[in-house]
Amino acid sequence: VRAGRWALIDQTCQIMFVGDGPNNVVFVFQTSTGLPQYRTRDQTASRVFRYDPATANKGWHDSTQYPAASDNPLNGNMYKPLYFDNGQAIHGANTVPTSPASHGCARLHVGDQDTLVNWLGLGDQKSQIWSDRGRIGLTVTVQGQY
């Protein structure tokens, strides 16, 4: 929480806290982290390094592996993902249970993902941002165990 803008994902409670600076919690979101066989890896202030607005598919990132080959709002694929560790991301999904259910990512409700993306100033972004950490400006910490 010493970073400018940060997200703290608590796997024990399946909650994501989002804030700026050491004393300002801005949002608290329900999240669903990775299943035991696809754990969300622990992080300590890892920078978000890529954002994919997926404008060609109304925000749904095309995935050929998880959880389905084609993306739409019904199959649980990634909505506007913010990548923080290789293929792991904070992303929107239509299914966000109160227990781990993802393949390593942290799922948010679609509306919550839009709220987060807009708070980061990325709502008008039309193409992917890679390694532009100054533009994204978010660190992610993942801790706890379900």
GROMACS .gro file of C-alpha atoms in nm:
model
  146
    1VAL     CA    1   0.000   0.000   0.000
    2ARG     CA    2   0.302   0.229  -0.014
    3ALA     CA    3   0.263   0.255  -0.392
    4GLY     CA    4   0.073   0.534  -0.562
    5ARG     CA    5  -0.210   0.310  -0.683
    6TRP     CA    6  -0.232  -0.047  -0.560
    7ALA     CA    7  -0.449  -0.357  -0.545
    8LEU     CA    8  -0.428  -0.603  -0.257
    9ILE     CA    9  -0.586  -0.940  -0.334
   10ASP     CA   10  -0.668  -1.137  -0.021
   11GLN     CA   11  -0.712  -1.501  -0.123
   12THR     CA   12  -0.833  -1.602   0.223
   13CYS     CA   13  -1.139  -1.376   0.204
   14GLN     CA   14  -1.168  -1.357  -0.177
   15ILE     CA   15  -1.165  -0.977  -0.157
   16MET     CA   16  -0.967  -0.716  -0.352
   17PHE     CA   17  -0.884  -0.385  -0.188
   18VAL     CA   18  -0.785  -0.102  -0.423
   19GLY     CA   19  -0.639   0.227  -0.313
   20ASP     CA   20  -0.392   0.507  -0.360
   21GLY     CA   21  -0.124   0.589  -0.110
   22PRO     CA   22  -0.087   0.442   0.237
   23ASN     CA   23  -0.413   0.569   0.388
   24ASN     CA   24  -0.676   0.567   0.114
   25VAL     CA   25  -0.882   0.259   0.028
   26VAL     CA   26  -1.091   0.353  -0.278
   27PHE     CA   27  -1.271   0.026  -0.361
   28VAL     CA   28  -1.340  -0.312  -0.205
   29PHE     CA   29  -1.440  -0.573  -0.464
   30GLN     CA   30  -1.549  -0.934  -0.436
   31THR     CA   31  -1.299  -1.146  -0.629
   32SER     CA   32  -1.249  -1.509  -0.718
   33THR     CA   33  -0.889  -1.630  -0.737
   34GLY     CA   34  -0.730  -1.948  -0.873
   35LEU     CA   35  -0.835  -2.304  -0.810
   36PRO     CA   36  -0.587  -2.518  -0.612
   37GLN     CA   37  -0.445  -2.668  -0.933
   38TYR     CA   38  -0.420  -2.317  -1.091
   39ARG     CA   39  -0.320  -2.105  -0.792
   40THR     CA   40  -0.299  -1.730  -0.812
   41ARG     CA   41   0.068  -1.675  -0.742
   42ASP     CA   42   0.168  -1.464  -0.440
   43GLN     CA   43   0.292  -1.118  -0.538
   44THR     CA   44   0.452  -0.827  -0.361
   45ALA     CA   45   0.381  -0.500  -0.539
   46SER     CA   46   0.410  -0.645  -0.891
   47ARG     CA   47   0.343  -0.384  -1.155
   48VAL     CA   48   0.060  -0.427  -1.402
   49PHE     CA   49   0.251  -0.451  -1.729
   50ARG     CA   50  -0.025  -0.490  -1.988
   51TYR     CA   51  -0.384  -0.387  -2.040
   52ASP     CA   52  -0.605  -0.530  -2.314
   53PRO     CA   53  -0.927  -0.335  -2.382
   54ALA     CA   54  -1.027  -0.596  -2.646
   55THR     CA   55  -1.240  -0.339  -2.827
   56ALA     CA   56  -1.291  -0.568  -3.130
   57ASN     CA   57  -1.487  -0.807  -2.906
   58LYS     CA   58  -1.668  -0.561  -2.675
   59GLY     CA   59  -1.401  -0.599  -2.406
   60TRP     CA   60  -1.378  -0.980  -2.409
   61HIS     CA   61  -1.020  -1.099  -2.467
   62ASP     CA   62  -0.993  -1.387  -2.715
   63SER     CA   63  -0.841  -1.690  -2.548
   64THR     CA   64  -0.759  -2.020  -2.715
   65GLN     CA   65  -0.686  -2.201  -2.389
   66TYR     CA   66  -0.885  -2.100  -2.078
   67PRO     CA   67  -1.162  -2.150  -2.013
   68ALA     CA   68  -1.301  -2.174  -2.368
   69ALA     CA   69  -1.175  -2.126  -2.723
   70SER     CA   70  -1.413  -1.841  -2.806
   71ASP     CA   71  -1.501  -1.548  -2.589
   72ASN     CA   72  -1.840  -1.411  -2.509
   73PRO     CA   73  -2.003  -1.278  -2.195
   74LEU     CA   74  -2.142  -1.622  -2.107
   75ASN     CA   75  -1.836  -1.846  -2.104
   76GLY     CA   76  -1.633  -1.672  -1.833
   77ASN     CA   77  -1.339  -1.554  -2.041
   78MET     CA   78  -1.140  -1.242  -1.961
   79TYR     CA   79  -1.303  -0.901  -1.979
   80LYS     CA   80  -1.057  -0.611  -2.014
   81PRO     CA   81  -0.763  -0.790  -1.844
   82LEU     CA   82  -0.489  -0.611  -1.651
   83TYR     CA   83  -0.187  -0.846  -1.649
   84PHE     CA   84   0.042  -0.853  -1.345
   85ASP     CA   85   0.229  -1.189  -1.366
   86ASN     CA   86   0.281  -1.357  -1.702
   87GLY     CA   87  -0.067  -1.487  -1.796
   88GLN     CA   88  -0.230  -1.395  -1.464
   89ALA     CA   89  -0.452  -1.090  -1.466
   90ILE     CA   90  -0.724  -0.898  -1.291
   91HIS     CA   91  -1.017  -0.927  -1.530
   92GLY     CA   92  -1.392  -0.907  -1.546
   93ALA     CA   93  -1.610  -1.217  -1.567
   94ASN     CA   94  -1.980  -1.288  -1.555
   95THR     CA   95  -1.921  -1.558  -1.294
   96VAL     CA   96  -1.747  -1.444  -0.975
   97PRO     CA   97  -1.818  -1.698  -0.701
   98THR     CA   98  -1.714  -1.639  -0.341
   99SER     CA   99  -1.456  -1.919  -0.365
  100PRO     CA  100  -1.159  -1.981  -0.598
  101ALA     CA  101  -1.273  -2.070  -0.950
  102SER     CA  102  -1.027  -1.920  -1.198
  103HIS     CA  103  -0.718  -2.052  -1.371
  104GLY     CA  104  -0.488  -1.826  -1.169
  105CYS     CA  105  -0.642  -1.487  -1.238
  106ALA     CA  106  -0.842  -1.264  -1.008
  107ARG     CA  107  -1.196  -1.228  -1.140
  108LEU     CA  108  -1.412  -0.922  -1.080
  109HIS     CA  109  -1.771  -0.859  -1.181
  110VAL     CA  110  -1.779  -0.689  -1.523
  111GLY     CA  111  -1.910  -0.364  -1.375
  112ASP     CA  112  -1.634  -0.367  -1.110
  113GLN     CA  113  -1.371  -0.420  -1.380
  114ASP     CA  114  -1.509  -0.121  -1.571
  115THR     CA  115  -1.495   0.083  -1.248
  116LEU     CA  116  -1.131  -0.018  -1.193
  117VAL     CA  117  -1.028   0.047  -1.555
  118ASN     CA  118  -1.197   0.390  -1.552
  119TRP     CA  119  -1.036   0.480  -1.217
  120LEU     CA  120  -0.698   0.400  -1.373
  121GLY     CA  121  -0.779   0.642  -1.656
  122LEU     CA  122  -0.784   0.366  -1.918
  123GLY     CA  123  -1.152   0.375  -2.010
  124ASP     CA  124  -1.086   0.546  -2.343
  125GLN     CA  125  -0.797   0.317  -2.441
  126LYS     CA  126  -0.861   0.154  -2.782
  127SER     CA  127  -0.554  -0.069  -2.813
  128GLN     CA  128  -0.333  -0.279  -2.588
  129ILE     CA  129  -0.077  -0.109  -2.368
  130TRP     CA  130   0.242  -0.312  -2.317
  131SER     CA  131   0.507  -0.230  -2.057
  132ASP     CA  132   0.379   0.124  -2.020
  133ARG     CA  133   0.387   0.111  -1.644
  134GLY     CA  134   0.366   0.486  -1.608
  135ARG     CA  135   0.037   0.490  -1.799
  136ILE     CA  136  -0.119   0.200  -1.608
  137GLY     CA  137   0.035   0.284  -1.271
  138LEU     CA  138  -0.098  -0.002  -1.060
  139THR     CA  139   0.084  -0.252  -0.839
  140VAL     CA  140  -0.066  -0.584  -0.730
  141THR     CA  141  -0.003  -0.774  -0.409
  142VAL     CA  142  -0.152  -1.121  -0.365
  143GLN     CA  143  -0.151  -1.286  -0.025
  144GLY     CA  144  -0.330  -1.542   0.186
  145GLN     CA  145  -0.464  -1.886   0.118
  146TYR     CA  146  -0.820  -2.007   0.077
   0.00000   0.00000   0.00000
